[in-house]
Coordinates of C-alpha atoms in Angstrom, one line a residue:
X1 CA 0.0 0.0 0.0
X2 CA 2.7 2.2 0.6
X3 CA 4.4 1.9 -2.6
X4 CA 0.8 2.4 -4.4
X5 CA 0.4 5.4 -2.4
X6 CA 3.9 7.0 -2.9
X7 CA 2.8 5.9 -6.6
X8 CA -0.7 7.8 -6.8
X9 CA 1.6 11.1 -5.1
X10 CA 4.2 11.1 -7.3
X11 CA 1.5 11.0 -10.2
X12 CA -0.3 13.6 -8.7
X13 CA 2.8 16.1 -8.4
X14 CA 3.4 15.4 -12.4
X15 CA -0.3 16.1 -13.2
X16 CA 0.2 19.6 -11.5
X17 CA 0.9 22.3 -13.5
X18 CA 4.9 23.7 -12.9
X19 CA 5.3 27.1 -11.0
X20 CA 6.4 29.6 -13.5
X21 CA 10.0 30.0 -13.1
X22 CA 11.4 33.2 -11.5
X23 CA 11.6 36.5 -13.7
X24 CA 15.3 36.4 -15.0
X25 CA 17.0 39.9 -16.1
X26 CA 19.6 38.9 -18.9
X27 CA 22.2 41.6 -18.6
X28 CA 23.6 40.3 -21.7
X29 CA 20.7 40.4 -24.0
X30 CA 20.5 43.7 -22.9
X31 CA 24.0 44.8 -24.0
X32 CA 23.2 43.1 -27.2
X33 CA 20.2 46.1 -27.7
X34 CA 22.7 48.7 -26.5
X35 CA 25.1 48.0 -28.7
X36 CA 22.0 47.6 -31.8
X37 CA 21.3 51.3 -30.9
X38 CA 24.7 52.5 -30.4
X39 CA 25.7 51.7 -34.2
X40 CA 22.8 53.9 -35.4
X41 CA 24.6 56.6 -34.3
X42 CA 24.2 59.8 -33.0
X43 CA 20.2 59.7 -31.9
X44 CA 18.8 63.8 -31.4
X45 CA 15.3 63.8 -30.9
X46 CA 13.8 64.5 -34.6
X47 CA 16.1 62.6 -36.1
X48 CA 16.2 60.0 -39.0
X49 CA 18.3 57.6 -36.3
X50 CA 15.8 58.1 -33.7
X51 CA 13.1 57.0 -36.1
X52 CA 15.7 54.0 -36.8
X53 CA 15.7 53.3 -32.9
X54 CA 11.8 53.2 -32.5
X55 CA 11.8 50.7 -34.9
X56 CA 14.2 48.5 -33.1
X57 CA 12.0 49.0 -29.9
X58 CA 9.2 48.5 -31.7
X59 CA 10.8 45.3 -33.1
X60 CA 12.2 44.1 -30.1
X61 CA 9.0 44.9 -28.1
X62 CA 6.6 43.1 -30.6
X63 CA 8.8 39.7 -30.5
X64 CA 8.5 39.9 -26.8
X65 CA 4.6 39.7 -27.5
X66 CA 3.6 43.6 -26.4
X67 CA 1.8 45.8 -28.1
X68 CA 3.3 49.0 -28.8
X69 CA 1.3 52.1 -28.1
X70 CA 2.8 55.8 -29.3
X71 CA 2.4 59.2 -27.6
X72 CA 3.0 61.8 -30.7
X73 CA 3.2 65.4 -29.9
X74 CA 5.5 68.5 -31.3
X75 CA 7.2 70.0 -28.7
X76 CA 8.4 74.0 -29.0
X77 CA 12.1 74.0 -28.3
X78 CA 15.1 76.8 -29.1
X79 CA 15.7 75.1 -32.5
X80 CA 11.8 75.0 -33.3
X81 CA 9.6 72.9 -33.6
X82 CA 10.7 69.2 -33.6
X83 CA 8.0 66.0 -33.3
X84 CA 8.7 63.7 -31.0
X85 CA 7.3 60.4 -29.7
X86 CA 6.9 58.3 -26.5
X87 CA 6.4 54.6 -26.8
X88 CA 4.6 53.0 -24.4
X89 CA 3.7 49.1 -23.9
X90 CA 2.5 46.9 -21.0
X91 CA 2.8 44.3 -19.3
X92 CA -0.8 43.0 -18.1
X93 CA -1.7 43.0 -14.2
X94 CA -4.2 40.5 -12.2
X95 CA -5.8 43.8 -11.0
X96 CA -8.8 45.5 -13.0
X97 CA -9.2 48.9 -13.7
X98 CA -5.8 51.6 -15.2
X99 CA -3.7 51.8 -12.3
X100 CA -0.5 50.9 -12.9
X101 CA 3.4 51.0 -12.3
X102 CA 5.4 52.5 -14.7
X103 CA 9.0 51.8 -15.4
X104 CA 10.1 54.1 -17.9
X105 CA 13.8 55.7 -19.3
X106 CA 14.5 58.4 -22.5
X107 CA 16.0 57.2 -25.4
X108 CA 17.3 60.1 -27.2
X109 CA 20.9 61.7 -27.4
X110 CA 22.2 64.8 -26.7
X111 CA 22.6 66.8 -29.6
X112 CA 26.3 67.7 -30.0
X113 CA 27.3 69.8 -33.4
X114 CA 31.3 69.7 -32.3
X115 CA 31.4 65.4 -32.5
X116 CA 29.6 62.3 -32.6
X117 CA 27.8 61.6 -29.6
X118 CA 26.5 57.8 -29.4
X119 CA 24.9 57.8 -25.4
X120 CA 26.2 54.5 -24.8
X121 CA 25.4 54.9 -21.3
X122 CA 23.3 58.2 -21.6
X123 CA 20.3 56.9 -24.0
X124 CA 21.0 53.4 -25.3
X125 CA 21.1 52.0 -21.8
X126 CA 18.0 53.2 -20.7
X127 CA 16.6 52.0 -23.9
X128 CA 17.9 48.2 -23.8
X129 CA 17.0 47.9 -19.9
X130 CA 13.5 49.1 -20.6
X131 CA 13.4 46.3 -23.6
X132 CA 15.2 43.4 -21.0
X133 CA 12.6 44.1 -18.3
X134 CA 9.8 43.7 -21.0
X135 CA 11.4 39.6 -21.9
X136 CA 11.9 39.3 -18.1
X137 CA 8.9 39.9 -16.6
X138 CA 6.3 38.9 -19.6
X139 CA 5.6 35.8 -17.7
X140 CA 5.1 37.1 -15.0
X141 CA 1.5 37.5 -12.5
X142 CA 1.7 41.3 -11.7
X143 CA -0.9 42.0 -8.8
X144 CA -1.2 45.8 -11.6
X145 CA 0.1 46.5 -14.9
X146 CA 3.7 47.4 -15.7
X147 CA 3.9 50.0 -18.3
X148 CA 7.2 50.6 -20.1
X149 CA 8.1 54.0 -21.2
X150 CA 10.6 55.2 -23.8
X151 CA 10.5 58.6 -23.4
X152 CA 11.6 61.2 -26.1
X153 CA 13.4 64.8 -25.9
X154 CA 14.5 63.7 -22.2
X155 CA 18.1 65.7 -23.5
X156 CA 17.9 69.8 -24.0
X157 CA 18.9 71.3 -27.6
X158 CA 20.6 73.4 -26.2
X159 CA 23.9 72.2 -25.3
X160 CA 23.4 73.0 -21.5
X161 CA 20.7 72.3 -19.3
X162 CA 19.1 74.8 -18.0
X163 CA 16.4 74.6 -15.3
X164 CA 15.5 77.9 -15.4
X165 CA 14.3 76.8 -19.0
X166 CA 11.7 73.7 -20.4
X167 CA 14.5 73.2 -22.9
X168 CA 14.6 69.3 -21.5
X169 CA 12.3 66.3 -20.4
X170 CA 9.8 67.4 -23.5
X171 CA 8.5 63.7 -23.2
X172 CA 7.9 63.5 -19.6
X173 CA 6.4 66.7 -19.6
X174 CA 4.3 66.2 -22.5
X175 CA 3.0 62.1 -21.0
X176 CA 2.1 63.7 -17.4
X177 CA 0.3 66.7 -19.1
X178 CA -2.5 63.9 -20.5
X179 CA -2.6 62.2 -17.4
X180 CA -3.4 65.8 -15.8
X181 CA -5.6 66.3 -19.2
X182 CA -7.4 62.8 -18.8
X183 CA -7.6 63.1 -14.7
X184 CA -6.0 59.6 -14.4
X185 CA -2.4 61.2 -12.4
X186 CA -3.6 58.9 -9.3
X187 CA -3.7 56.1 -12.2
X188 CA -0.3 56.2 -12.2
X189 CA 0.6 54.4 -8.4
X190 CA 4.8 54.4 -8.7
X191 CA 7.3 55.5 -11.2
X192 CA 10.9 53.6 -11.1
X193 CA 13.0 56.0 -13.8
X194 CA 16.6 54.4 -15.5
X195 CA 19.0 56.7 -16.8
X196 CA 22.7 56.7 -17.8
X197 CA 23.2 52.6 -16.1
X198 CA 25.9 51.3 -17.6
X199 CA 28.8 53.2 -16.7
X200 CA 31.6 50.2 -16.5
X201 CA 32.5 51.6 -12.9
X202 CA 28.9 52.2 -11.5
X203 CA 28.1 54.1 -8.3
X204 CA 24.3 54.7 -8.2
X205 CA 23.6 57.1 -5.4
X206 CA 20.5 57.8 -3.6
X207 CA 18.3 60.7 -5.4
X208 CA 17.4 63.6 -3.3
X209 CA 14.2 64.4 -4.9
X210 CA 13.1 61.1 -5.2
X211 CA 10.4 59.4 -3.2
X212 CA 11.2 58.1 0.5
X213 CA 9.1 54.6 0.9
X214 CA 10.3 53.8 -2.8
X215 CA 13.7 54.8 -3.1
X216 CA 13.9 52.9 0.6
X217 CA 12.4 49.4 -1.4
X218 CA 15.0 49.8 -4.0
X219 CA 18.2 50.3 -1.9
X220 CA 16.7 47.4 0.8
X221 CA 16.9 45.1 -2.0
X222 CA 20.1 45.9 -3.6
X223 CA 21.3 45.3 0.2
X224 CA 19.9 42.0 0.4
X225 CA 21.3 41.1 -3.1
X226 CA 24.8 42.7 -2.0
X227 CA 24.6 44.8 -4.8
X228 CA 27.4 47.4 -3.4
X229 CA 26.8 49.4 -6.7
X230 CA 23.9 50.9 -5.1
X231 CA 25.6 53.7 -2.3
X232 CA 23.9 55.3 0.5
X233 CA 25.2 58.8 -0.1
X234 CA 22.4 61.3 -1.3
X235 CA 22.5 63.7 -4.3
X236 CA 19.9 65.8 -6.1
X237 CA 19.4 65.2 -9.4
X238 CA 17.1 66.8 -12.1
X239 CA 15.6 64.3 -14.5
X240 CA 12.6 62.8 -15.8
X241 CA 10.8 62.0 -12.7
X242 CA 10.3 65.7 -11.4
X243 CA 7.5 65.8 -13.8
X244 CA 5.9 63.0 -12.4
X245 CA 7.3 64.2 -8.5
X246 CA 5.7 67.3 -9.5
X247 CA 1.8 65.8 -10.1
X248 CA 2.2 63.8 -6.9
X249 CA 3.3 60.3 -8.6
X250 CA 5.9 58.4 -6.1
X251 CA 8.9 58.4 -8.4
X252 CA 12.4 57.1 -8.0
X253 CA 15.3 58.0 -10.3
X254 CA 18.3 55.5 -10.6
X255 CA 21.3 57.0 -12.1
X256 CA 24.7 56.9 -12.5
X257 CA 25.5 60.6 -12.9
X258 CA 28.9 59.9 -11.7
X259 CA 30.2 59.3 -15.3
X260 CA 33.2 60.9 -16.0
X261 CA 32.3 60.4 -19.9
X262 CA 28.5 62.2 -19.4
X263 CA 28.0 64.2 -22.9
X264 CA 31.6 63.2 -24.1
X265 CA 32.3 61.6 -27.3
X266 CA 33.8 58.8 -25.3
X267 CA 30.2 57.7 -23.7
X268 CA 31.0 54.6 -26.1
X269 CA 31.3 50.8 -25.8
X270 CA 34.0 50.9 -24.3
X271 CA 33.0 52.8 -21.4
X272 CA 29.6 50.6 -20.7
X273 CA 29.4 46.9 -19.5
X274 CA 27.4 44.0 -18.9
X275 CA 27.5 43.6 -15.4
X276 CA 26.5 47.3 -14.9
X277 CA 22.7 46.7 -16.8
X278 CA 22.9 43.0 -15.1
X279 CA 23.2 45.2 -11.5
X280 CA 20.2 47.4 -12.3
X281 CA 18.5 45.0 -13.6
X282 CA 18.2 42.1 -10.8
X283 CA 17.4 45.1 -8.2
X284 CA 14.5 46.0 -9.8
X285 CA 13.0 42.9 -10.9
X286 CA 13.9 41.9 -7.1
X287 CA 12.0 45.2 -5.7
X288 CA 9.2 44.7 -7.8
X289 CA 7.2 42.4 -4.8
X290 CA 8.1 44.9 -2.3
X291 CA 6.5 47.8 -4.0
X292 CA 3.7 45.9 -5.2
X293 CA 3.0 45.2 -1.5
X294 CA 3.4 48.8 -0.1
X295 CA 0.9 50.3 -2.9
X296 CA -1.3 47.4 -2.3
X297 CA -1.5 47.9 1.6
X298 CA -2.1 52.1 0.7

């Protein structure tokens, strides 16, 4: 009876359907996109190579089975008029109704007239996280949608940025004015922001601006994972997520604006890495849980 029973058990546990395996970040598959939009070139917002880099996104996003959505608008700038475009797709949530998380990044380059500038690090690794999250976490039960935003015109066309001036985060700006427009800001529960993550020597310090609970569930986990890249020292930093900071959206920027190659023509492949994106990468995918649970328990 014993060996019948042990038997019936074991074909019991093989009738039952297997737990879907753990979201994996592949740093590598990431630097693979990186590198994809790093031989397009120089990327200005307007450009013919940007266009060339919303089609890899859209390509890229599309194979990973997501619909890609786009946010069109023409934003005023110093240099005129120039139309520009968010992409947005999601990842689908257990939850009913719009609220969501966003985790979102630019994917432009600074305009320099004096060299080539490629954004290795500031651009392209935004970009390639944004589409590695999306292949991570597709099978995935998220308690609310995750929706992924490439964000255009993040860089000013002005050489230097000026925050006495809206000659920056043109796509930030313009995706929080419809949420204002279409009352659905409180849709909008948590914004995690990636920027400039790939330095080769990556120190990603605490941002001053950014949200308390949810800068706090980031850092927590890249303690637990010993992720030493991730340092307690605070700095402000002005970025994309003071738009959303500034309609009352928990944000949290991570960046690495400790670069010494920041708007340089050197921001290049050799100045970026693997292990940098595969840092970022298993923090947030790791935080996820804990910042589903705080909005959940709001």
């Amino acid at each position: 009876m014993k060996i019948l029973a042990a038997a019936i058990a074991t074909l019991i546990a093989c009738a039952q359907p297997a737990a879907p395996a753990p979201p994996k970040f592949d740093g590598a598959r990431a630097f693979d996109d990186l590198k994809a939009m790093v031989a397009l070139g120089p990327r200005p917002a307007g450009s013919a190579a940007l266009e060339k880099n919303r089609d890899y996104i859209r390509k890229q996003l599309a194979a990973a089975g997501l619909k890609v959505e786009e946010q069109p608008f023409d934003a005023r700038t110093p240099a005129g008029t120039i139309h520009m475009i968010n992409l947005r797709a999601t990842l689908p949530g257990t939850s009913p109704g719009s609220a969501r998380i966003v985790i979102g990044g630019h994917y432009d380059t600074k305009l320099a007239k004096d060299f080539p500038f490629v954004g290795a690090s500031d651009g392209a690794s935004s970009a390639a996280f944004l589409l590695e999250i999306a292949r991570a976490l597709k099978g995935r039960a998220n308690p609310l949608p995750i929706e992924l935003l490439f964000l255009d015109g993040e860089e000013a066309v002005n050489w230097n940025w000026d925050d006495k001036s809206t000659d920056h985060t043109y796509g930030s700006r313009h995706y929080v004015e419809e949420l204002k427009k279409a009352n659905a800001v409180s849709d909008v529960r948590a914004f995690i922001l990636v920027d400039m993550i790939a330095d080769r020597d990556l120190d990603i310090h605490r941002e001053q601006y950014s949200t308390a609970w949810l800068t706090d569930a980031v850092w927590s986990t890249a303690r637990r994972l010993n992720r030493r890249e991730f340092l307690e020292e605070a700095t402000p930093i002005e970025d994309d997520h003071l738009e959303f900071l500034e309609a009352g959206i928990p944000s949290v920027d991570i960046i690495d604006l400790d670069y010494p190659h920041w708007h340089a023509a050197t921001d290049d492949l050799q100045h970026v890495s693997v292990r940098s994106l595969q840092a970022v990468g298993d923090v947030v995918v790791a935080a996820l849980p804990s910042i589903e649970q705080h909005l959940a328990s709001r």
